[in-house]
């Protein structure tokens, strides 16, 4: 990375040097127009020296950000000193190695001429480097803050989903407590395994889809105890899609919604199909149940609304459709792998 930055810096300063060399070479106002080689040598020397001074300007920019008058004064002094040093060093180099006619009058004369001709045009270079550094730093800081805000929003939505999921699962246990104690006990055991798995897992806003599917399967194992043969689930996950990152607890509220607002209200139960595949630069996910629930008005409760918010926070899309043949949720997320 450092080598790449150095190469980019050399390329940038070389471009600037040749740009101003062409200005000097083609400028009709010059009484003694320099040869092309001399124009290049002068400007390459001047701007390569500014390139060498760039790390120092960056250091000063970060050490003295322009928030106080004292910092501004530091940069005023630094710009004058560095410009003067650049001019003196450039003239030492050029007087030593150049054969131009107008450099035969001695070093002091060359330095005096350089200050008179180039000081005011060279001084703004310091301020341009300073401005570029501050703009870059502010941009990176804004990007970090935006990422932290997005992470905080995702975490807050996940914290809201956790108790919602727990309460709904306990309600399922409660519904079996008086009719099938053995099934209720098995459900509590599965719930405890799922909670242990969730607690032991490292906290993360995004996890691989394979891990999310494992969580969904644990939840479905709990509900399978309650619904038995009325609940049928199929997974169709493309191999490479398993490594894609998705928001933690993405599938569970969608599966829960399909069970409680579809399968549970249908006398014959139904099928839940979960599909995932890569579509160019996106991960596509669908959760579809085929339970026929007539007259049901779809409302975005906590599960759907929070899932929508989490997907959209990651610049994805979330949509659903209800029809006679069931309910389907479709999600597209930017493709990203761990």
Short mmCIF file of N, CA and C in Angstrom, two decimals, residues 140-205:
data_model
loop_
_atom_site.label_atom_id
_atom_site.label_comp_id
_atom_site.label_asym_id
_atom_site.label_seq_id
_atom_site.Cartn_x
_atom_site.Cartn_y
_atom_site.Cartn_z
N UNK A 140 -12.73 10.63 5.22
CA UNK A 140 -12.58 9.34 5.90
C UNK A 140 -13.30 9.34 7.24
N UNK A 141 -13.21 10.47 7.94
CA UNK A 141 -13.89 10.57 9.23
C UNK A 141 -15.40 10.47 9.05
N UNK A 142 -15.93 11.14 8.01
CA UNK A 142 -17.37 11.09 7.75
C UNK A 142 -17.80 9.67 7.39
N UNK A 143 -16.96 8.95 6.61
CA UNK A 143 -17.29 7.57 6.24
C UNK A 143 -17.32 6.67 7.47
N UNK A 144 -16.35 6.87 8.38
CA UNK A 144 -16.32 6.06 9.60
C UNK A 144 -17.54 6.33 10.47
N UNK A 145 -17.91 7.62 10.58
CA UNK A 145 -19.08 7.96 11.39
C UNK A 145 -20.35 7.38 10.79
N UNK A 146 -20.44 7.40 9.45
CA UNK A 146 -21.62 6.84 8.78
C UNK A 146 -21.70 5.33 9.03
N UNK A 147 -20.53 4.65 8.95
CA UNK A 147 -20.51 3.20 9.20
C UNK A 147 -20.88 2.89 10.64
N UNK A 148 -20.38 3.70 11.59
CA UNK A 148 -20.70 3.49 13.00
C UNK A 148 -22.19 3.72 13.27
N UNK A 149 -22.76 4.74 12.61
CA UNK A 149 -24.19 5.00 12.77
C UNK A 149 -25.02 3.85 12.23
N UNK A 150 -24.62 3.35 11.04
CA UNK A 150 -25.35 2.22 10.45
C UNK A 150 -25.25 0.99 11.35
N UNK A 151 -24.07 0.74 11.91
CA UNK A 151 -23.89 -0.40 12.82
C UNK A 151 -24.75 -0.24 14.06
N UNK A 152 -24.80 0.99 14.61
CA UNK A 152 -25.62 1.23 15.81
C UNK A 152 -27.10 1.01 15.52
N UNK A 153 -27.54 1.44 14.32
CA UNK A 153 -28.94 1.23 13.95
C UNK A 153 -29.26 -0.25 13.83
N UNK A 154 -28.35 -1.00 13.19
CA UNK A 154 -28.56 -2.44 13.03
C UNK A 154 -28.60 -3.14 14.38
N UNK A 155 -27.68 -2.75 15.27
CA UNK A 155 -27.64 -3.36 16.60
C UNK A 155 -28.92 -3.05 17.39
N UNK A 156 -29.41 -1.81 17.27
CA UNK A 156 -30.63 -1.44 17.99
C UNK A 156 -31.83 -2.24 17.49
N UNK A 157 -31.91 -2.41 16.16
CA UNK A 157 -33.01 -3.20 15.60
C UNK A 157 -32.91 -4.66 16.00
N UNK A 158 -31.67 -5.18 16.06
CA UNK A 158 -31.49 -6.56 16.48
C UNK A 158 -31.89 -6.75 17.94
N UNK A 159 -31.54 -5.77 18.79
CA UNK A 159 -31.91 -5.86 20.20
C UNK A 159 -33.43 -5.84 20.37
N UNK A 160 -34.11 -5.14 19.47
CA UNK A 160 -35.57 -5.12 19.53
C UNK A 160 -36.15 -6.47 19.08
N UNK A 161 -35.47 -7.11 18.10
CA UNK A 161 -35.96 -8.39 17.60
C UNK A 161 -35.78 -9.52 18.63
N UNK A 162 -34.69 -9.48 19.39
CA UNK A 162 -34.38 -10.57 20.32
C UNK A 162 -35.51 -10.84 21.32
N UNK A 163 -35.97 -9.81 22.09
CA UNK A 163 -37.08 -10.10 23.01
C UNK A 163 -38.37 -10.45 22.29
N UNK A 164 -38.60 -9.85 21.10
CA UNK A 164 -39.80 -10.15 20.33
C UNK A 164 -39.82 -11.63 19.96
N UNK A 165 -38.68 -12.13 19.50
CA UNK A 165 -38.57 -13.55 19.15
C UNK A 165 -38.77 -14.43 20.38
N UNK A 166 -38.16 -14.05 21.50
CA UNK A 166 -38.26 -14.86 22.72
C UNK A 166 -39.70 -14.92 23.22
N UNK A 167 -40.39 -13.78 23.24
CA UNK A 167 -41.78 -13.76 23.71
C UNK A 167 -42.67 -14.64 22.84
N UNK A 168 -42.49 -14.56 21.51
CA UNK A 168 -43.32 -15.36 20.62
C UNK A 168 -43.06 -16.86 20.79
N UNK A 169 -41.78 -17.20 21.00
CA UNK A 169 -41.45 -18.62 21.21
C UNK A 169 -42.02 -19.12 22.52
N UNK A 170 -41.95 -18.31 23.57
CA UNK A 170 -42.54 -18.71 24.85
C UNK A 170 -44.05 -18.85 24.74
N UNK A 171 -44.68 -18.03 23.91
CA UNK A 171 -46.12 -18.19 23.68
C UNK A 171 -46.42 -19.54 23.04
N UNK A 172 -45.52 -19.99 22.13
CA UNK A 172 -45.70 -21.31 21.53
C UNK A 172 -45.59 -22.40 22.58
N UNK A 173 -44.63 -22.24 23.50
CA UNK A 173 -44.48 -23.20 24.59
C UNK A 173 -45.74 -23.21 25.45
N UNK A 174 -46.25 -22.02 25.74
CA UNK A 174 -47.43 -21.88 26.58
C UNK A 174 -48.64 -22.58 25.97
N UNK A 175 -48.75 -22.52 24.63
CA UNK A 175 -49.91 -23.12 23.97
C UNK A 175 -49.90 -24.64 24.09
N UNK A 176 -48.72 -25.23 24.34
CA UNK A 176 -48.63 -26.69 24.47
C UNK A 176 -48.61 -27.17 25.92
N UNK A 177 -48.42 -26.25 26.85
CA UNK A 177 -48.16 -26.63 28.24
C UNK A 177 -49.28 -27.49 28.82
N UNK A 178 -50.52 -27.20 28.47
CA UNK A 178 -51.64 -27.92 29.09
C UNK A 178 -52.17 -29.06 28.22
N UNK A 179 -51.74 -29.08 26.94
CA UNK A 179 -52.24 -30.13 26.05
C UNK A 179 -51.22 -31.23 25.81
N UNK A 180 -49.94 -30.88 25.83
CA UNK A 180 -48.90 -31.88 25.56
C UNK A 180 -47.64 -31.48 26.32
N UNK A 181 -47.55 -31.92 27.57
CA UNK A 181 -46.44 -31.52 28.44
C UNK A 181 -45.10 -31.99 27.87
N UNK A 182 -45.10 -33.22 27.32
CA UNK A 182 -43.86 -33.74 26.78
C UNK A 182 -43.35 -32.88 25.63
N UNK A 183 -44.26 -32.45 24.75
CA UNK A 183 -43.88 -31.59 23.62
C UNK A 183 -43.42 -30.22 24.11
N UNK A 184 -44.11 -29.70 25.13
CA UNK A 184 -43.70 -28.40 25.69
C UNK A 184 -42.31 -28.48 26.29
N UNK A 185 -42.01 -29.60 26.96
CA UNK A 185 -40.68 -29.79 27.55
C UNK A 185 -39.62 -29.87 26.45
N UNK A 186 -39.92 -30.59 25.38
CA UNK A 186 -38.97 -30.68 24.26
C UNK A 186 -38.74 -29.32 23.61
N UNK A 187 -39.83 -28.54 23.53
CA UNK A 187 -39.73 -27.20 22.94
C UNK A 187 -38.83 -26.31 23.80
N UNK A 188 -38.98 -26.40 25.13
CA UNK A 188 -38.13 -25.60 26.03
C UNK A 188 -36.67 -26.00 25.90
N UNK A 189 -36.42 -27.31 25.73
CA UNK A 189 -35.04 -27.77 25.56
C UNK A 189 -34.44 -27.20 24.28
N UNK A 190 -35.21 -27.25 23.19
CA UNK A 190 -34.72 -26.68 21.92
C UNK A 190 -34.52 -25.17 22.04
N UNK A 191 -35.41 -24.51 22.76
CA UNK A 191 -35.29 -23.06 22.94
C UNK A 191 -34.01 -22.75 23.71
N UNK A 192 -33.74 -23.53 24.75
CA UNK A 192 -32.52 -23.28 25.52
C UNK A 192 -31.28 -23.48 24.67
N UNK A 193 -31.28 -24.49 23.77
CA UNK A 193 -30.15 -24.71 22.87
C UNK A 193 -29.98 -23.53 21.90
N UNK A 194 -31.10 -23.03 21.40
CA UNK A 194 -31.04 -21.90 20.48
C UNK A 194 -30.51 -20.65 21.17
N UNK A 195 -31.00 -20.39 22.39
CA UNK A 195 -30.53 -19.21 23.12
C UNK A 195 -29.05 -19.34 23.47
N UNK A 196 -28.61 -20.55 23.84
CA UNK A 196 -27.20 -20.75 24.16
C UNK A 196 -26.35 -20.49 22.91
N UNK A 197 -26.82 -20.98 21.79
CA UNK A 197 -26.10 -20.78 20.53
C UNK A 197 -26.00 -19.29 20.19
N UNK A 198 -27.08 -18.55 20.43
CA UNK A 198 -27.11 -17.11 20.14
C UNK A 198 -26.18 -16.35 21.08
N UNK A 199 -26.18 -16.71 22.36
CA UNK A 199 -25.35 -16.02 23.35
C UNK A 199 -23.87 -16.31 23.13
N UNK A 200 -23.54 -17.57 22.79
CA UNK A 200 -22.14 -17.95 22.61
C UNK A 200 -21.53 -17.35 21.35
N UNK A 201 -22.38 -17.01 20.40
CA UNK A 201 -21.89 -16.47 19.13
C UNK A 201 -21.31 -15.07 19.32
N UNK A 202 -20.21 -14.76 18.62
CA UNK A 202 -19.63 -13.43 18.69
C UNK A 202 -20.63 -12.41 18.16
N UNK A 203 -20.83 -11.29 18.89
CA UNK A 203 -21.80 -10.29 18.41
C UNK A 203 -21.33 -9.67 17.10
N UNK A 204 -22.21 -9.64 16.12
CA UNK A 204 -21.87 -9.06 14.82
C UNK A 204 -23.13 -8.58 14.14
N UNK A 205 -23.02 -7.47 13.42
CA UNK A 205 -24.17 -6.95 12.68
C UNK A 205 -24.48 -7.84 11.49
#
